[in-house]
Coordinates of N, CA and C in Angstrom, one line a residue:
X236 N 116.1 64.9 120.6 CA 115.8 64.9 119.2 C 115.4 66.3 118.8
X237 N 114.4 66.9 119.6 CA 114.2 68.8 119.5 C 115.3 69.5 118.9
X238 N 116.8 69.0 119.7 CA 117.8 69.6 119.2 C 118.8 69.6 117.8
X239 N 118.1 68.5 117.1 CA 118.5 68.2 115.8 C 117.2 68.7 114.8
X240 N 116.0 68.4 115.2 CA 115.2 68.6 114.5 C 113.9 69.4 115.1
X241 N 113.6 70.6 115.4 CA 112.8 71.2 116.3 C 111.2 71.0 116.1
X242 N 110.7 70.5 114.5 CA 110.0 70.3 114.2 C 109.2 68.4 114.4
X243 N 110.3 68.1 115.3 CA 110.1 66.6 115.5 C 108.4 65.7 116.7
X244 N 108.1 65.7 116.2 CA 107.1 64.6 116.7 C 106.9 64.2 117.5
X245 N 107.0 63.6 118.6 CA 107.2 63.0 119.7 C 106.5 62.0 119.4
X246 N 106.6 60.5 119.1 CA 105.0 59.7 118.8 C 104.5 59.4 119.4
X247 N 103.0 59.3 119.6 CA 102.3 59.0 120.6 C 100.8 58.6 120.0
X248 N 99.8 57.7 121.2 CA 99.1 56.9 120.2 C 97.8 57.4 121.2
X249 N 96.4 57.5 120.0 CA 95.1 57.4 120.6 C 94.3 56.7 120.5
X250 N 93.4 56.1 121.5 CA 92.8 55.2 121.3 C 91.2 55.5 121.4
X251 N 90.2 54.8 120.8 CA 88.7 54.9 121.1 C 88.5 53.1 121.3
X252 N 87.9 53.2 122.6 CA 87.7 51.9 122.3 C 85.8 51.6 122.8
X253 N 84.8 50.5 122.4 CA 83.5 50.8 123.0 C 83.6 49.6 123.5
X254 N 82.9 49.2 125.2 CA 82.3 48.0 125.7 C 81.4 48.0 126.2
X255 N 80.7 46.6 126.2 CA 79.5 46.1 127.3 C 80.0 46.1 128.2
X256 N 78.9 46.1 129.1 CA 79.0 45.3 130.1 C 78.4 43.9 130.3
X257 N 78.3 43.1 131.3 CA 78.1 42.3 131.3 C 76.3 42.3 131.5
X258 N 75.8 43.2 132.0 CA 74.4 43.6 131.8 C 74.2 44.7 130.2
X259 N 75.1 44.3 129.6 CA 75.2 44.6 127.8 C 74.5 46.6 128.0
X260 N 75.1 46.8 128.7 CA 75.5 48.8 129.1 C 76.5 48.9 128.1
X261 N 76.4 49.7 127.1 CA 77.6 50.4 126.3 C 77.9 51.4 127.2
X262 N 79.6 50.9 127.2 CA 80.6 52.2 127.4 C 81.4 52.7 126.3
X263 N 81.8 54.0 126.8 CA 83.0 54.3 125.7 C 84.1 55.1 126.1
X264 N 85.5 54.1 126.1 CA 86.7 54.5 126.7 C 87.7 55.5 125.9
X265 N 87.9 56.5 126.5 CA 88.9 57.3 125.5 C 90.1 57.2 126.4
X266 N 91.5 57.0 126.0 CA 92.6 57.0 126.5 C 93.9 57.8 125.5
X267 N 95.0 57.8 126.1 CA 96.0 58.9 125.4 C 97.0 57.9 126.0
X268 N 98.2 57.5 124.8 CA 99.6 56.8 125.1 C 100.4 57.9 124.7
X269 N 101.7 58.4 125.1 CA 102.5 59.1 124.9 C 104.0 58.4 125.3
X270 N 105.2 59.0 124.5 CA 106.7 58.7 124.9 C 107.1 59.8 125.3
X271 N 107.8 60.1 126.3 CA 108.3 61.5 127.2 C 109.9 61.6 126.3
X272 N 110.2 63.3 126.2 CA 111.4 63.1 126.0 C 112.7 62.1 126.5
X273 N 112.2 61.7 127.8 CA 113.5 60.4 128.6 C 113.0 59.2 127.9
X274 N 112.2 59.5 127.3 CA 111.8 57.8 126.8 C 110.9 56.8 127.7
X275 N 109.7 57.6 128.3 CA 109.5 56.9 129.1 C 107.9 56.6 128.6
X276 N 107.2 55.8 128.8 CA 105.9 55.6 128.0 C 104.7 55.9 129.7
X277 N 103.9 56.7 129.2 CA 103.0 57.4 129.7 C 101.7 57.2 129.1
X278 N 100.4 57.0 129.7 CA 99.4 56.8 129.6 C 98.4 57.0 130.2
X279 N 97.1 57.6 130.4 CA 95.9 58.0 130.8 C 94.6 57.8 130.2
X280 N 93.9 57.3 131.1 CA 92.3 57.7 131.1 C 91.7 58.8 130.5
X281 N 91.4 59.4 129.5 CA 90.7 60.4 129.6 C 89.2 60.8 129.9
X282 N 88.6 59.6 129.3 CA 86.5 59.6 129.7 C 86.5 58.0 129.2
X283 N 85.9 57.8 130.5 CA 84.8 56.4 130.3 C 83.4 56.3 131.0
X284 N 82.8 56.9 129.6 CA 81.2 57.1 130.0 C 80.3 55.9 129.1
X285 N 78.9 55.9 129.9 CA 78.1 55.4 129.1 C 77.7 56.1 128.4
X286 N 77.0 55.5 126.9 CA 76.9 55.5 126.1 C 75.2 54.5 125.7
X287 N 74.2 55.3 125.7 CA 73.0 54.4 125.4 C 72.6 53.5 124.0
X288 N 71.7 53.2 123.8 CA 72.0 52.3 122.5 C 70.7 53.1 121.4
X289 N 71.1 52.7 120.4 CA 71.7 52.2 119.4 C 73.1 52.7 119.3
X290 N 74.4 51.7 119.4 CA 75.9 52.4 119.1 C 76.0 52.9 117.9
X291 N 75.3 53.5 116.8 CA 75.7 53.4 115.8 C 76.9 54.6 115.5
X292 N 77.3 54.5 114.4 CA 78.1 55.8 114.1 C 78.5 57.2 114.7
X293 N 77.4 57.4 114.5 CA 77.0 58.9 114.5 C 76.9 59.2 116.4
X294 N 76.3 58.3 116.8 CA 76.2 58.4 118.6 C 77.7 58.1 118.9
X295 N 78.0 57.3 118.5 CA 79.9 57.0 119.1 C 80.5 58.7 118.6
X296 N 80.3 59.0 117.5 CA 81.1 60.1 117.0 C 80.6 61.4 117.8
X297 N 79.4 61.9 118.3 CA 78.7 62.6 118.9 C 79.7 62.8 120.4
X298 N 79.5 61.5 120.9 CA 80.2 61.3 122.6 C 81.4 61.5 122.5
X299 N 82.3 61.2 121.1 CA 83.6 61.2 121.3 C 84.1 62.9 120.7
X300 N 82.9 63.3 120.1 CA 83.5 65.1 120.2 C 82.9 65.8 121.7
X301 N 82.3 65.3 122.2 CA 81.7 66.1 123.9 C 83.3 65.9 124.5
X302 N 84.0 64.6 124.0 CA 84.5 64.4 125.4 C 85.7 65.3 124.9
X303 N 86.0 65.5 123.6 CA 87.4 66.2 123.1 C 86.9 67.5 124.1
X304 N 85.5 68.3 123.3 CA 85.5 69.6 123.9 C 85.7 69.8 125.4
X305 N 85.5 68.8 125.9 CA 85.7 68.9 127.5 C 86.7 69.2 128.1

C-alpha cells in the first residue's frame, strides 16, 4: 500500500484495560495490536502493573503516562 500511497497508515489498535483481582488488587494492562505489511495481526503486552486504590481518573492517567515514558 506504501507504494501507492506513502502517507498510508497501517491500522492498528490500543488498548487500556483496568482489573481486580480476585483478592480486589487493581491492575492495569497496556497492550498494542498491529497489522504487518503481509497482513499479519501482531500483538503485545506492554505493562501490567498494579495499581493501588482509589482507581480514579487521574491515578489510571498518571500510571498510564509512566508507562508510555518508559
Amino acid at each position: 500500500m506504501a507504494e501507492f500511497d506513502p502517507f498510508f497508515i497501517i491500522p492498528g489498535e490500543k488498548k487500556i484495560r483496568t482489573m481486580s483481582s480476585r483478592a480486589k488488587h487493581g491492575y492495569l494492562g497496556v497492550t498494542a495490536t498491529w497489522i504487518t505489511s503481509k497482513f499479519e495481526i501482531k500483538d503485545t503486552m506492554l505493562e501490567n502493573k498494579y495499581i493501588s486504590s482509589p482507581h480514579t481518573s487521574n491515578i489510571i492517567a498518571n500510571e498510564l503516562h509512566k508507562c508510555i515514558e518508559a
